[in-house]
Coordinates of N, CA and C in Angstrom, one line a residue:
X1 N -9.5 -29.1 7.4 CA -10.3 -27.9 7.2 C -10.3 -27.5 5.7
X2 N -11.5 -27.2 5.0 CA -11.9 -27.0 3.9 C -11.0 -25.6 3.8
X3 N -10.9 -25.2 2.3 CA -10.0 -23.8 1.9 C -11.1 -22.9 1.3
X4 N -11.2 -22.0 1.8 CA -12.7 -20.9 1.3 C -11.7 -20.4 0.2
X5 N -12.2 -20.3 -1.0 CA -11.6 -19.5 -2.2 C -12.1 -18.2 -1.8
X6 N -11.1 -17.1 -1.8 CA -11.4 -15.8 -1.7 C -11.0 -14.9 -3.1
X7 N -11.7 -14.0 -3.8 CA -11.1 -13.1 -4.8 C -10.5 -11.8 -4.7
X8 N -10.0 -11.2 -5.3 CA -8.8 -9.9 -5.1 C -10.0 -8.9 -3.8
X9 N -9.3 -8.8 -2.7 CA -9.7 -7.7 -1.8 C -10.8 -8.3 -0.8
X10 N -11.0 -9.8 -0.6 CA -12.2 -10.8 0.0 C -10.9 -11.3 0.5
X11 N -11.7 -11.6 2.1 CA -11.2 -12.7 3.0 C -10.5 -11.6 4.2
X12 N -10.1 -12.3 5.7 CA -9.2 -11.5 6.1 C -8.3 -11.2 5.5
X13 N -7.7 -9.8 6.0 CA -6.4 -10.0 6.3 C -5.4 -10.9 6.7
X14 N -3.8 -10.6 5.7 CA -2.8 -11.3 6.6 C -1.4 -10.8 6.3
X15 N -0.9 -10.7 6.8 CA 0.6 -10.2 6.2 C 1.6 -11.3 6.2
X16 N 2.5 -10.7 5.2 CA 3.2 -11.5 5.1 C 4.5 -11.0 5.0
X17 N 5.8 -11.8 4.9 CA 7.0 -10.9 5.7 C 7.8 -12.2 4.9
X18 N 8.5 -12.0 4.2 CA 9.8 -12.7 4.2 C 11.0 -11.7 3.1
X19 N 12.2 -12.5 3.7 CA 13.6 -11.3 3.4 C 13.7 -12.1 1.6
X20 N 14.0 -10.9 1.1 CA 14.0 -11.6 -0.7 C 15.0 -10.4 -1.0
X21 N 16.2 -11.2 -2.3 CA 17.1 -10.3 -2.5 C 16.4 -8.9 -3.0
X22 N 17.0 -7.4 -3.3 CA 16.5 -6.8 -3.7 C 15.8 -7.1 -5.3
X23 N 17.0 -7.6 -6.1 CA 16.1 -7.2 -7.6 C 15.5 -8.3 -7.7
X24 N 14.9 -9.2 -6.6 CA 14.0 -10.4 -6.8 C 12.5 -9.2 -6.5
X25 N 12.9 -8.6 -5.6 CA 11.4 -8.1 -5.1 C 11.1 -7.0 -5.8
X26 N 11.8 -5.9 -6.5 CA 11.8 -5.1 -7.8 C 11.1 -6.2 -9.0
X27 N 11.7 -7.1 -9.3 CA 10.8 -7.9 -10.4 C 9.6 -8.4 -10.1
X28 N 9.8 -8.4 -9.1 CA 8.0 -9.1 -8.3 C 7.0 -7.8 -8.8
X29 N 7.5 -6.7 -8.0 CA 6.8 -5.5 -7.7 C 6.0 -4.8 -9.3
X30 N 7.0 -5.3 -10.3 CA 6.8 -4.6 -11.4 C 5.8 -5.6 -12.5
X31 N 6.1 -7.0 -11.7 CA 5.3 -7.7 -12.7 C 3.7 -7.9 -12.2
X32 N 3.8 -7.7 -10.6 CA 2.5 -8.2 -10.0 C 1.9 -6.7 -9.4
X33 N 2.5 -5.5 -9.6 CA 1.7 -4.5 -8.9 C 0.3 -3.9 -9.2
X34 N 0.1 -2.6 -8.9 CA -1.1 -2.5 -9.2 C -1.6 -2.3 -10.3
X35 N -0.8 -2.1 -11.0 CA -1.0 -2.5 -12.3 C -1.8 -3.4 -13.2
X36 N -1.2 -4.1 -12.9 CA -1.4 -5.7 -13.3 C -2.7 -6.3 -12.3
X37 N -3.0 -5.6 -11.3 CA -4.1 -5.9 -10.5 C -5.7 -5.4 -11.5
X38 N -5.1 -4.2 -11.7 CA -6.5 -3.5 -12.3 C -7.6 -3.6 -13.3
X39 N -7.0 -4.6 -14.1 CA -7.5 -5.4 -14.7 C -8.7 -6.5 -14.4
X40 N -8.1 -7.1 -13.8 CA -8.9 -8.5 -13.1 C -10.3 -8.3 -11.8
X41 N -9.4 -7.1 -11.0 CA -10.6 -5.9 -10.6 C -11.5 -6.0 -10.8
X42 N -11.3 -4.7 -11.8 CA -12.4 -4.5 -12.7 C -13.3 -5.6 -13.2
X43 N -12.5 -6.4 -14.0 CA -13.5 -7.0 -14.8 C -14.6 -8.0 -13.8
X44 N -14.1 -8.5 -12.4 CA -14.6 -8.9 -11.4 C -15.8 -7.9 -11.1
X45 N -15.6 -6.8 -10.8 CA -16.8 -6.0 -10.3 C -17.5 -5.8 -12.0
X46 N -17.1 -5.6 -12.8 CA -18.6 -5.6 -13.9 C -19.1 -7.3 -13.6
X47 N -18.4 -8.3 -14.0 CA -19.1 -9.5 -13.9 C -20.4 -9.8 -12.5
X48 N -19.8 -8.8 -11.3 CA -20.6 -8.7 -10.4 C -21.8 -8.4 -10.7
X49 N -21.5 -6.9 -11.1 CA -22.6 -6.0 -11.5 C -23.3 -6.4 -12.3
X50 N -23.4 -7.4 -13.3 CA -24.1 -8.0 -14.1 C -24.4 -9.2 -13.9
X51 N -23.9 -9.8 -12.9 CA -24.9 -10.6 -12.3 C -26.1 -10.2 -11.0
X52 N -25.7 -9.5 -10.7 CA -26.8 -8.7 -9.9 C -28.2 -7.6 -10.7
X53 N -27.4 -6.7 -11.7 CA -28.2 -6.1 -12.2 C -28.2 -6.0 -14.0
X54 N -27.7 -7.4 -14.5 CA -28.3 -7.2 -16.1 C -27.0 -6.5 -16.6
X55 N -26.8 -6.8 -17.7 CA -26.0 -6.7 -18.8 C -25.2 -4.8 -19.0
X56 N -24.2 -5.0 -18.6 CA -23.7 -3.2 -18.9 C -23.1 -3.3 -20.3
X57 N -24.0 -2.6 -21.0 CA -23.0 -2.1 -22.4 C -21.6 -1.6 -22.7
X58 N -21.2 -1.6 -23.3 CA -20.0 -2.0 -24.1 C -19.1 -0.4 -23.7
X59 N -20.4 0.7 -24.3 CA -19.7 2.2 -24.0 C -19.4 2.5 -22.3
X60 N -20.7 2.0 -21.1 CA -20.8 2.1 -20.4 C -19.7 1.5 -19.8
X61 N -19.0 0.0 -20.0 CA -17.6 -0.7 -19.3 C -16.5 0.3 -19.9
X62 N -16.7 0.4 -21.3 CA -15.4 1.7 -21.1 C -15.0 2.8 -20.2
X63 N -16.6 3.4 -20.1 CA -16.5 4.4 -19.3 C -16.3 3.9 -17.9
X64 N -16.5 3.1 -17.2 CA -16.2 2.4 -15.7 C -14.8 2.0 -16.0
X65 N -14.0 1.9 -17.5 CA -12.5 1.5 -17.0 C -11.9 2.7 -16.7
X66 N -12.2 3.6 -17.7 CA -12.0 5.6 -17.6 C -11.9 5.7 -16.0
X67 N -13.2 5.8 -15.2 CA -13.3 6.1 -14.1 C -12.3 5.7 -13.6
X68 N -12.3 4.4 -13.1 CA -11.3 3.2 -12.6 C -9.9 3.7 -12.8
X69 N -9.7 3.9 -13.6 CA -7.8 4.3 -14.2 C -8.0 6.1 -12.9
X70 N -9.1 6.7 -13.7 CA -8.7 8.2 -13.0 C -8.7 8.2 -11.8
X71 N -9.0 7.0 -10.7 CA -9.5 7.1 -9.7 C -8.0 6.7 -9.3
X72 N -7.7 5.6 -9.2 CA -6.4 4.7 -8.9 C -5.4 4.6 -9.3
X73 N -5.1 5.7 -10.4 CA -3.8 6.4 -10.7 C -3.4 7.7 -10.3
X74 N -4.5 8.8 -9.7 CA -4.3 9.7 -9.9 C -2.6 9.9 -8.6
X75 N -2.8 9.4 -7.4 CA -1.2 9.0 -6.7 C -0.5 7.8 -7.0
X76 N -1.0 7.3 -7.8 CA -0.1 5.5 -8.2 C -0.2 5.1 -7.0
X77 N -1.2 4.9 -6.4 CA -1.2 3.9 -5.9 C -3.2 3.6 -5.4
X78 N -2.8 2.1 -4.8 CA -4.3 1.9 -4.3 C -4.9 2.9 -3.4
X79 N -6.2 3.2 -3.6 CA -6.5 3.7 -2.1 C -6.5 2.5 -0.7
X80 N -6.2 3.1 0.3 CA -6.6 2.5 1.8 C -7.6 1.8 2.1
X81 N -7.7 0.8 2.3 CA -9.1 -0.1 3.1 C -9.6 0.7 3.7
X82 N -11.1 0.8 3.9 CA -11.8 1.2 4.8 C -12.1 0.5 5.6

């Protein structure tokens, strides 16, 4: 069976579950959270958006990271799937 490449937030769901000492999953948490997600995001949905609709200027990606930070930090955390 072929493997569908999926990108951040694409594909089903799946969970996953295994026992890890604590400050293995503290180090995990801190180097891979959302944080470190927000980035790659983003820059995924502008590359989107500009391949669908043409080139977003330079002020305008600023202002979409502005948004982006005020939206998904304002509780530290992600919002909920819909």
């Amino acid at each position: 069976m072929a493997e569908i490449p999926y990108s951040i937030s694409e594909g089903p769901t799946t969970r996953v579950s295994l026992p890890l000492p604590e400050g293995t999953d503290e180090a995990i948490r801190q180097r891979v959270g959302k944080r470190e997600l927000r980035g790659p995001v983003l820059d995924e949905y502008l590359a989107d958006y500009e391949r669908r609709r043409g080139p977003v200027p330079a002020q305008e990606q600023e202002r979409a990271r502005q948004i982006f930070d005020a939206v998904f930090t304002k509780k530290g955390e992600w919002p909920a799937e819909s």
